[in-house]
Coordinates of C-alpha atoms in Angstrom, one line a residue:
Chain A
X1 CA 72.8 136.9 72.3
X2 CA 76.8 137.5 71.1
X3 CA 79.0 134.5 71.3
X4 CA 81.7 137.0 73.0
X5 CA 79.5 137.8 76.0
X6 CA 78.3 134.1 77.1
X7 CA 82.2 133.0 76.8
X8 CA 83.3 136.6 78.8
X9 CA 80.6 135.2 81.5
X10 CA 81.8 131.6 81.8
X11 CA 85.6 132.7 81.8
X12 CA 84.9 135.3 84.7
X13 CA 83.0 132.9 86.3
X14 CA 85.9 130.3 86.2
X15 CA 88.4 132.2 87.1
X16 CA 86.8 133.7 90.3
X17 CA 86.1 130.4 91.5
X18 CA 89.5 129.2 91.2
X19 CA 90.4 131.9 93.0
X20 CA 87.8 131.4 95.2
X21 CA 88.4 127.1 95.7
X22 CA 92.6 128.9 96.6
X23 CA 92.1 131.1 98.9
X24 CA 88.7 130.1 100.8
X25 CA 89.1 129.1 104.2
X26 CA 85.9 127.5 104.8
X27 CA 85.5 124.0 103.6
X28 CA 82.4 124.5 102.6
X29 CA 83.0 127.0 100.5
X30 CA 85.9 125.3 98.7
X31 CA 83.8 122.8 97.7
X32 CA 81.2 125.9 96.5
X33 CA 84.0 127.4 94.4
X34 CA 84.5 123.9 93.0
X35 CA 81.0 123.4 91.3
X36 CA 81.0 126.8 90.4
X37 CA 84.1 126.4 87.8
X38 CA 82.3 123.3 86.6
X39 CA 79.1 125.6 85.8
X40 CA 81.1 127.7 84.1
X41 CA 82.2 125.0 81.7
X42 CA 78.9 123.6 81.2
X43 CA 77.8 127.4 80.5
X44 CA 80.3 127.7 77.4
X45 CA 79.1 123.9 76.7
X46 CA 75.6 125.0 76.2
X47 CA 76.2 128.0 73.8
X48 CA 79.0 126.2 71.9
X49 CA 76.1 123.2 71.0
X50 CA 73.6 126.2 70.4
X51 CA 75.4 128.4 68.3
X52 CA 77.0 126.0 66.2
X53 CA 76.6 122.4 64.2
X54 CA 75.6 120.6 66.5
X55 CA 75.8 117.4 64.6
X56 CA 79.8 117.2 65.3
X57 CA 79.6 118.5 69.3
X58 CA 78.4 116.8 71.6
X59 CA 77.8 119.9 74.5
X60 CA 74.6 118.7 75.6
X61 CA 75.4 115.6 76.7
X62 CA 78.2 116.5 78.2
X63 CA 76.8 119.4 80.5
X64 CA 74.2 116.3 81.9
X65 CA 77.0 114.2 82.1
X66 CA 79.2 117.0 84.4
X67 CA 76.6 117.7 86.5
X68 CA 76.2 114.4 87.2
X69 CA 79.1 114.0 87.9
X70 CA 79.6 117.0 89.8
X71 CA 76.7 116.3 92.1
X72 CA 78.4 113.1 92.9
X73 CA 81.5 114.7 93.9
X74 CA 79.8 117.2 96.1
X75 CA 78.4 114.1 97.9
X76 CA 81.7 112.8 98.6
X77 CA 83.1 116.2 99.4
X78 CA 80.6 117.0 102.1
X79 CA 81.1 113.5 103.6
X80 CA 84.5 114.2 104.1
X81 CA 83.8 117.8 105.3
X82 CA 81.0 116.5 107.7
X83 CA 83.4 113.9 109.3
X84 CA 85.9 116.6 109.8
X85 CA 83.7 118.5 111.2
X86 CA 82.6 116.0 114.0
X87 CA 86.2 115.7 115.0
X88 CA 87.1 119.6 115.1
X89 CA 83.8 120.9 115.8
X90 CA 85.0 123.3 112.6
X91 CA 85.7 123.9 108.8
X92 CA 88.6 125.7 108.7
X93 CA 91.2 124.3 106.2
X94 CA 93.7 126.2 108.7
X95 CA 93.6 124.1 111.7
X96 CA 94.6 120.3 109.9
X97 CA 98.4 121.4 110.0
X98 CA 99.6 117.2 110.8
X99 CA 100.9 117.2 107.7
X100 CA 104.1 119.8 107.1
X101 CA 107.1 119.1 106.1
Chain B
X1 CA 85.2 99.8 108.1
X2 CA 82.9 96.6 106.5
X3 CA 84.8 94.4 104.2
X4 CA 82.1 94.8 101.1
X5 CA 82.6 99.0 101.1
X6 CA 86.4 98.0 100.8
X7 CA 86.2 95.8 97.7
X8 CA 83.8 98.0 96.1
X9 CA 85.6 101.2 96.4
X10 CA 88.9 99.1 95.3
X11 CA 86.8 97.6 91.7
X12 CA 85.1 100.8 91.3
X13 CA 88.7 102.4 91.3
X14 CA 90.1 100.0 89.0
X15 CA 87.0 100.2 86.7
X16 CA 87.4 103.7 86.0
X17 CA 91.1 103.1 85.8
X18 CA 90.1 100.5 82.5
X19 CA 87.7 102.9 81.3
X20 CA 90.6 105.4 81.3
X21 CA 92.9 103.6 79.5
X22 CA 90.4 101.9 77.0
X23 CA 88.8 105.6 76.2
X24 CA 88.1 106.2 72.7
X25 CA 86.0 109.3 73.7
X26 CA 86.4 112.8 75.5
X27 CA 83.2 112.4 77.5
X28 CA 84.9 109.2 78.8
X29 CA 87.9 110.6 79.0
X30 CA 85.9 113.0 81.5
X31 CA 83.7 110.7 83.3
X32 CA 86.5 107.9 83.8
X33 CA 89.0 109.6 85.9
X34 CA 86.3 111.1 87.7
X35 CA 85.0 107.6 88.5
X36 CA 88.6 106.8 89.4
X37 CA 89.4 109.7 91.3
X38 CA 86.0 110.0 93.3
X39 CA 86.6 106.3 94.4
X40 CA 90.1 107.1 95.7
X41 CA 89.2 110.0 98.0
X42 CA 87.0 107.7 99.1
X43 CA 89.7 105.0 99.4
X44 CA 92.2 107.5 101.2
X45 CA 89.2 108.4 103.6
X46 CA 88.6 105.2 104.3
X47 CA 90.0 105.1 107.9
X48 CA 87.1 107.7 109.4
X49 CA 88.9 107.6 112.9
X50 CA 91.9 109.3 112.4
X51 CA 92.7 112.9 112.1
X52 CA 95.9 112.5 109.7
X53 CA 93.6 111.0 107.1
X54 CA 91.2 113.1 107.0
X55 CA 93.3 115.8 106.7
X56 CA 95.3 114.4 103.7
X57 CA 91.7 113.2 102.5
X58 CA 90.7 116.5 102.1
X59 CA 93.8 117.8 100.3
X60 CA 93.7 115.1 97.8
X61 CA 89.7 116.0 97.4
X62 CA 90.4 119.5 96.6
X63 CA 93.4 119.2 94.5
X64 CA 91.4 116.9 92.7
X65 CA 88.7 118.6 92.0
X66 CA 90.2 121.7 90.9
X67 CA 92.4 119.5 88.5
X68 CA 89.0 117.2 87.5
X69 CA 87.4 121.3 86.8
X70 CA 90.5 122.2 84.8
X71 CA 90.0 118.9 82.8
X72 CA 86.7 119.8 82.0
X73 CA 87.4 123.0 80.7
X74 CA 90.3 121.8 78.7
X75 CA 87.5 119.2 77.2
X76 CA 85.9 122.1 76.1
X77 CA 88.2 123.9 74.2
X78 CA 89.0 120.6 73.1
X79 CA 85.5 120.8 71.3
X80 CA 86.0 124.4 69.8
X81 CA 89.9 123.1 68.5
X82 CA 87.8 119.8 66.8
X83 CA 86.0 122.7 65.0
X84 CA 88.9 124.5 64.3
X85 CA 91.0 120.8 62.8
X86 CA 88.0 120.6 60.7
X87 CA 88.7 123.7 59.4
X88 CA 91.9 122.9 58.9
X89 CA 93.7 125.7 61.0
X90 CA 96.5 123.9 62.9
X91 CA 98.5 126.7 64.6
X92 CA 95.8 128.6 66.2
X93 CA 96.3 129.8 69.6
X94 CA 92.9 127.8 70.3
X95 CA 94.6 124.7 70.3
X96 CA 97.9 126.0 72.6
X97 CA 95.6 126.9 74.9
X98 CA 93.8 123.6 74.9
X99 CA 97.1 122.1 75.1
X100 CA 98.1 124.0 78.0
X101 CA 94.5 122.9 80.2
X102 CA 94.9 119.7 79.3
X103 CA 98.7 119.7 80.6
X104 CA 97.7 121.2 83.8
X105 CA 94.4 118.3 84.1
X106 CA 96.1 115.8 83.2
X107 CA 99.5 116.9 85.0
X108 CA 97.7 116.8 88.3
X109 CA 96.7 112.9 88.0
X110 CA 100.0 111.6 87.2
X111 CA 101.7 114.1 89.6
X112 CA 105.0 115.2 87.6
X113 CA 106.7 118.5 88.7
X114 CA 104.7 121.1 89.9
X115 CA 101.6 119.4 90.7
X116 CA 103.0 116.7 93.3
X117 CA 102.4 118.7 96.5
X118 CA 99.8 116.7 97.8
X119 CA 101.1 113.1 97.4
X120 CA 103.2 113.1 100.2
X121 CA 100.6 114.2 102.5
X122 CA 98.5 111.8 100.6
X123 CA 101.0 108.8 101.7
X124 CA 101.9 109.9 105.2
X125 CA 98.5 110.8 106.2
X126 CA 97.1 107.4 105.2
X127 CA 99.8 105.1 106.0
X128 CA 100.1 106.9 109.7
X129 CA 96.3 105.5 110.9
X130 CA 96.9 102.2 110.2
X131 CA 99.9 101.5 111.8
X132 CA 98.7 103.3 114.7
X133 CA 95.7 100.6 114.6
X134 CA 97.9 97.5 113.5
X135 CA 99.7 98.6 117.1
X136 CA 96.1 98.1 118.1
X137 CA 95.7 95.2 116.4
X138 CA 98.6 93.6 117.2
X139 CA 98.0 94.1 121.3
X140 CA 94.8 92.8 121.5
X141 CA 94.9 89.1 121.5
X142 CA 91.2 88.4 121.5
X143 CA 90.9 90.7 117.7
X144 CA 93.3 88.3 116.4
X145 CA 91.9 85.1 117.0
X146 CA 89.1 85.8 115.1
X147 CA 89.0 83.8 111.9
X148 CA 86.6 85.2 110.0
X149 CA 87.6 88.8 110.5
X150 CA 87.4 90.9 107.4
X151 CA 91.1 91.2 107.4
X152 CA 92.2 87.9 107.7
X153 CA 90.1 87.0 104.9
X154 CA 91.8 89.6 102.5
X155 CA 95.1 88.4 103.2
X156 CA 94.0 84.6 102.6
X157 CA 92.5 86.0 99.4
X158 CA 95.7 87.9 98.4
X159 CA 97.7 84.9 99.0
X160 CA 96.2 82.2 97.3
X161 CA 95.0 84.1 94.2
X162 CA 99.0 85.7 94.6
X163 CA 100.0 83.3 91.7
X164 CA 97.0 84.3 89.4
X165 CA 97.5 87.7 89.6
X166 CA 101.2 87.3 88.7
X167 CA 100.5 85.2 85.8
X168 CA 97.4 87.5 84.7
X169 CA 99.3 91.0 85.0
X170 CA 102.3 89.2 82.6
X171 CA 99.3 88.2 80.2
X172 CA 98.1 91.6 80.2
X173 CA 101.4 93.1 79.3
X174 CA 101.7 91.1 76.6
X175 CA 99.2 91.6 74.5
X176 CA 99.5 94.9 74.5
X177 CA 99.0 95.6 70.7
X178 CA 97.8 98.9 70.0
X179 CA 95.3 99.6 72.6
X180 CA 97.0 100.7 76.1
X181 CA 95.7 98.1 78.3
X182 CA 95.5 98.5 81.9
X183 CA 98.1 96.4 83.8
X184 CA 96.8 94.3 86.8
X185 CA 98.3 94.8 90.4
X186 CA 101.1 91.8 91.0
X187 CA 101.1 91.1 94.4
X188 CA 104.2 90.3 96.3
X189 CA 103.6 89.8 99.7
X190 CA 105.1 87.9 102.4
X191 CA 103.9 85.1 103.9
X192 CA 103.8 86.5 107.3
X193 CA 100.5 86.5 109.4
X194 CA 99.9 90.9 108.9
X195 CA 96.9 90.5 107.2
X196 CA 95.8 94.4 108.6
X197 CA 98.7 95.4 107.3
X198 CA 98.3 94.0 104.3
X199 CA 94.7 95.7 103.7
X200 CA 96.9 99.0 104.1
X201 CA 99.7 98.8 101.7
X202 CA 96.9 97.2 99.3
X203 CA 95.0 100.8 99.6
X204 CA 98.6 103.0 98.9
X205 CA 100.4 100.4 96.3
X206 CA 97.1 100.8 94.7
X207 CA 96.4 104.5 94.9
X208 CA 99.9 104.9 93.8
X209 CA 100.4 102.7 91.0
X210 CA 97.2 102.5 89.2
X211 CA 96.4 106.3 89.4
X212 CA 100.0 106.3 87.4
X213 CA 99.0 103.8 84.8
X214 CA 96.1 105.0 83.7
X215 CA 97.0 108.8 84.0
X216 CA 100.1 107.9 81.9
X217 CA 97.6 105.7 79.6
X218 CA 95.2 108.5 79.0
X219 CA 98.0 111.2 78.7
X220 CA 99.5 109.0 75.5
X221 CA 96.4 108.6 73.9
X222 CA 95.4 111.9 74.3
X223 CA 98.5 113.7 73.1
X224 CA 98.9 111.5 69.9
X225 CA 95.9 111.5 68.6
X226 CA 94.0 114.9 68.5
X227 CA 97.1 116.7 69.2
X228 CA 99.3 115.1 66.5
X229 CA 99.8 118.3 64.4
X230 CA 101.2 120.5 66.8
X231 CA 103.5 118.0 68.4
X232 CA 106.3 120.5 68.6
X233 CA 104.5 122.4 71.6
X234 CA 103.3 119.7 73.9
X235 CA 106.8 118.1 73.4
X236 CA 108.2 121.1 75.2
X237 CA 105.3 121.0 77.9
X238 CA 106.5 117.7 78.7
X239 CA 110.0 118.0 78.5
X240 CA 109.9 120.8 81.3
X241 CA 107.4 118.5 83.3
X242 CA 109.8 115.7 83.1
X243 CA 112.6 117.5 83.7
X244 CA 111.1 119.3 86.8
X245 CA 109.5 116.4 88.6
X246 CA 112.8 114.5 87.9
X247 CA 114.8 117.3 90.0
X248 CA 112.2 118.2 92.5
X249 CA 111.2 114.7 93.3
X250 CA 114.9 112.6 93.6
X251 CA 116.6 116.0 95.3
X252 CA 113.5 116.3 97.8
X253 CA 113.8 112.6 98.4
X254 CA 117.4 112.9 99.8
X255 CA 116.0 115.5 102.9
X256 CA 113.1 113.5 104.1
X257 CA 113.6 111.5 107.3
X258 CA 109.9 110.1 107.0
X259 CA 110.4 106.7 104.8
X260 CA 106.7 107.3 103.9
X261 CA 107.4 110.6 102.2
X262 CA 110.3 109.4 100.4
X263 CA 108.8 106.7 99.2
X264 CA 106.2 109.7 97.7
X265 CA 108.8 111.6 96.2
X266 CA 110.6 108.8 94.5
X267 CA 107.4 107.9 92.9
X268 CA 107.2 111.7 91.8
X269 CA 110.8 111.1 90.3
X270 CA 109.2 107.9 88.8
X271 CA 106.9 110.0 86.9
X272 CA 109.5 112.2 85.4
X273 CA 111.1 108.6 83.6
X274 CA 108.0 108.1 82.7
X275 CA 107.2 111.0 80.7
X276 CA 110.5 111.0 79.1
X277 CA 108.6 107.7 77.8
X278 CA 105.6 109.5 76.3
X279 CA 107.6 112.4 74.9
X280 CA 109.5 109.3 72.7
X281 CA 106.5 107.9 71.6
X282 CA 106.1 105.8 68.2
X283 CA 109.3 106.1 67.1
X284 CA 111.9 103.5 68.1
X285 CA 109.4 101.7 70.7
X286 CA 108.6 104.7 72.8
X287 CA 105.6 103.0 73.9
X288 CA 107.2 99.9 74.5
X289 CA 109.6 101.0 76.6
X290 CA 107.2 103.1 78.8
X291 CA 105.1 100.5 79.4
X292 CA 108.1 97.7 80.3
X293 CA 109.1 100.7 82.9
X294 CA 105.5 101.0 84.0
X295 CA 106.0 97.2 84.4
X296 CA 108.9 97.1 86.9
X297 CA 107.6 100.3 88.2
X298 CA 104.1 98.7 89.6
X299 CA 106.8 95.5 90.9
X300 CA 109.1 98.4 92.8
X301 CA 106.5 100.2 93.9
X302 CA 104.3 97.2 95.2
X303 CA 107.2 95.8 96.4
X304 CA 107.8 98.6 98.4
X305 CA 104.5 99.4 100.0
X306 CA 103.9 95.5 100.8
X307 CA 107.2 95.8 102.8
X308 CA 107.7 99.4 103.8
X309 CA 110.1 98.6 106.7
X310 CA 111.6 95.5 104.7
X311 CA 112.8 97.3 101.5
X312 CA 114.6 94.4 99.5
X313 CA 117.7 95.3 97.5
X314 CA 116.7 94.0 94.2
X315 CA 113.6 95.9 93.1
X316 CA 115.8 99.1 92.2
X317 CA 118.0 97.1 89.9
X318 CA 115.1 95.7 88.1
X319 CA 113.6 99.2 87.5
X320 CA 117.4 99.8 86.3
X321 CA 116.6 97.8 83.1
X322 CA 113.3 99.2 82.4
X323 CA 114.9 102.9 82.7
X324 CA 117.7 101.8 80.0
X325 CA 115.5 100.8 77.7
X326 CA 113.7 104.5 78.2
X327 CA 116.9 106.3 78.1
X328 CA 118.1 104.0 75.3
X329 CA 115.1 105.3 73.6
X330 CA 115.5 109.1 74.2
X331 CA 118.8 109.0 72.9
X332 CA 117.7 108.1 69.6
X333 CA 115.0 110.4 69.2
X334 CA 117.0 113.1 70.4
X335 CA 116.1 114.5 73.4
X336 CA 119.9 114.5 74.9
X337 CA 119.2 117.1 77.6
X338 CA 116.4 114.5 79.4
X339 CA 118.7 111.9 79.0
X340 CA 121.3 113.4 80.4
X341 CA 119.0 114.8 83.4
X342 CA 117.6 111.5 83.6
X343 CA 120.7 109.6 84.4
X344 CA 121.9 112.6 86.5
X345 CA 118.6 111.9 89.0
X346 CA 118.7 108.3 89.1
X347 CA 122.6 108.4 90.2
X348 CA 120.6 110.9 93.1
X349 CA 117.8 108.1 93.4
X350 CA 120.4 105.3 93.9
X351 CA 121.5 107.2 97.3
X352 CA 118.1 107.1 99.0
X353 CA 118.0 104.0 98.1
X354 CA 120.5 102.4 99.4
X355 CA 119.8 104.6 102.4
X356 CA 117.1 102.4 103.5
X357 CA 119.2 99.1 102.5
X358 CA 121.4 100.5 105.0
X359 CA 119.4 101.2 107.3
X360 CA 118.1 97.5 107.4
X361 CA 121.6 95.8 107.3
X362 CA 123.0 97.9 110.1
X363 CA 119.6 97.7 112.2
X364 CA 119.5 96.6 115.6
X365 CA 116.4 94.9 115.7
X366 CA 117.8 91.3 114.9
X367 CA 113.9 90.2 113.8
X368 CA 114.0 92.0 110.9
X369 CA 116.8 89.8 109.2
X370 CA 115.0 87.1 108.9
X371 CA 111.5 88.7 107.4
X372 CA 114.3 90.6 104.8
X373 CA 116.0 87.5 103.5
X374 CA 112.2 85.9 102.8
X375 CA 111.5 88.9 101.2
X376 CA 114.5 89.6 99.2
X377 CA 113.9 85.7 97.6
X378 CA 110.5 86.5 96.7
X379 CA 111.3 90.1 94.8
X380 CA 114.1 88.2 92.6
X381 CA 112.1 85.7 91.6
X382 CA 109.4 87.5 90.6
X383 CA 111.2 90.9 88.7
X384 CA 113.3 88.2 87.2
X385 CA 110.7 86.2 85.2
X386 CA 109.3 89.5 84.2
X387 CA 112.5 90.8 82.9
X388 CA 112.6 87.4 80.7
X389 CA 109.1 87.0 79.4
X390 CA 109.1 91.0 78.7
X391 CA 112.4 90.2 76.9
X392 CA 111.4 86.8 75.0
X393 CA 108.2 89.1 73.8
X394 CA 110.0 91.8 72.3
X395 CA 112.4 90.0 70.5

């Protein structure tokens, strides 16, 4: 397994979720998009700590400490998504247009 | 809306806010902004009946998260550069990338420039639910006689512990040392019965200022220490970010009608001064001269949000002295073209500032006088005492 391939798979995989977190219109899948990019960095974690001295980097930890972290923001994401969706009866990120300048 | 979710979401907040600023680490430099930032959106949501919240809830939970996931990729590279440090290759392209992620994370929480999109929505969204339901409030005669009602508890609480917290967020500033401390909120509120209203300007001064502080805290500590070598480059990053939030943020400022959103963009403008601070850095008391800023900022900004209708003159010419001191600073360094921008956009700042002065002399709603002139004694008293304990210190 080539260091090149793993960090080709994490970049492609971060960049099409930005992408995907910009121009999603479903709520739901923003928030999606948004622990996909963090996957992607706990991917090139992973194979950083394996492929290297792993005395100095700490990638382990850290990928259990992002997902944690992760999972907790999901939580609050679909809160606010659910309450949103109670009011509208839908998760477009089109329809809250209160706010323009 | 219980009284024991508010507090906790408020200490949570501040915790991760001290964790940021006391980081020594870059898992905590990860996991303490996300602590911070998670409790804010859940601050900002905090009103679940109103649309206008909700709305700028979720902006400022997917802005944040896409900045928290940029962050963590910057933190990554960040490992692969410590590699490369040991190794003892400074100019790899490793590390301006690194520097580049880390701009953008970190560039989102303080809001300079390019990243400030959301904070006005942020502002306006929240601030319009509660004022809508202090209306509410204020109609209903049988809410208010209750004594024991969540918000009339927070406002006794504010203004009897008002004099500690002044005396504790002095303290704080002064012994400093090396270690960016986090500074405690001073509370200036009037002594008007608006305890509801109170609970509101606590959430925004709050959001607003301490996101700022310990943003601003992180970004020094982050930029001096494993970025030292290759100082040249993140000086530029931060020159344009100063320079572009400084523009965008005291020219937006001028066009808004909403007071709410100009309060946003002056704080965006804030941000700019505030950078110039971190850009000066050891030399000649960079630090010390953001952090005296910081000072008067958290007074203006607190200030202003306590009292959004009743905007008091002196809080401006406070924050005067405390943006001297950082321009005094750039000077020396060097950095003539901030300077010069900077004293360009606070001439600009001046004129929406004295817009809402304005607007309060000439107003026809005689009540107001009298709340302003309480209000304008309680401002001078306070950013005076400051201004002399900050200046006994240094010298």
């Amino acid at each position: 397994m080539m260091l090149e391939h793993v960090l080709v798979l994490s970049a492609y995989l971060f960049f099409t979720d930005i992408y995907g977190l910009i121009t999603s219109r479903n709520m739901v899948r923003a928030l999606m998009c948004l622990e996909l990019i963090l996957n992607a960095v706990n991917i090139n974690f992973v194979t950083f700590y394996d492929l290297f001295d792993s005395r100095q980097l700490e990638g382990n930890i850290f990928s259990i400490f992002a997902i944690v972290i992760v999972a907790a923001e999901a939580s609050i994401g679909s809160a606010i998504v659910s309450l949103i969706y109670r009011k509208k009866k839908s998760t477009c990120i089109n329809q809250s247009t209160f706010l323009t300048k | 809306m219980a009284i024991a979710e508010f507090l906790l979401f408020v200490l949570t907040t501040t915790l991760g806010g001290m964790f940021l600023c006391g980081a020594n680490d870059l898992i905590t430099i990860f996991v303490a902004p996300e602590c911070f930032s998670l409790c804010s959106y859940l601050l900002s949501g905090y009103t679940k009946k109103d649309v206008r919240s909700n709305e700028a809830t979720t902006k400022y939970l997917l802005m944040g998260g896409a900045s928290s996931s940029i962050l963590v990729h910057e933190i990554e590279l960040q490992e692969i550069v410590n590699g490369l440090i040991n190794t003892q290759m400074y100019n790899s392209p490793g590390i301006s990338i690194a520097l580049i992620f880390i701009t953008v994370g970190i560039g989102f929480k303080l809001f300079p420039g390019p990243s400030h999109q959301w904070t006005p929505d942020l502002y306006e969204g929240m601030l319009h639910s509660w004022f809508s339901s202090f209306r509410d409030y204020e109609c209903n005669r049988s809410i208010r006689r209750q004594k024991d009602h969540p918000k009339m508890i927070i406002s006794w609480l504010l203004r009897t512990n008002q004099i500690r917290w002044f005396f504790f967020s002095i303290f704080l500033t002064c012994s400093y040392g090396t270690k960016v401390e986090k500074i405690e909120k001073n509370q200036s509120f009037t002594t008007t019965d608006e305890g509801f209203l109170e609970k509101l300007r606590i959430i925004i001064a709050f959001l607003s200022v301490t996101s700022k502080v310990a943003a601003s805290a992180s970004a020094t500590r982050i930029f001096y220490i494993p970025f030292y070598f290759s100082s040249n480059e993140w000086h530029i990053l931060l020159e344009i970010l100063a320079i572009l939030s400084m523009i965008l943020g005291n020219l937006i400022a001028i066009t808004q009608t909403s007071m709410k959103r100009m309060l946003a963009y002056s704080s965006i403008g804030q941000i700019g001064y505030v950078i110039i601070g971190i850009i000066v850095g050891d030399s000649n008391g960079g630090y010390a001269s953001m952090i005296t800023y910081m000072l008067f900022y958290i007074s203006m900004n607190l200030g202003t949000f306590a009292c959004i209708v009743l905007f008091g003159g002196l809080p401006p010419l406070a924050g005067f002295f405390g943006k001297l001191h950082l321009f005094w600073c750039g000077w020396q360094v060097g950095l003539y073209f901030l300077v010069s921008i900077g004293l360009l956009t606070s001439v600009v700042s001046i004129y929406y500032y004295l817009k809402i002065i304005k607007l309060l002399m000439t107003g026809r709603n005689q009540e107001i006088t009298p709340h302003v002139r309480n209000y304008k004694r309680s401002p001078l008293r306070s950013t005076n005492s400051i201004e002399l304990s900050i200046l006994f210190f240094q010298n």
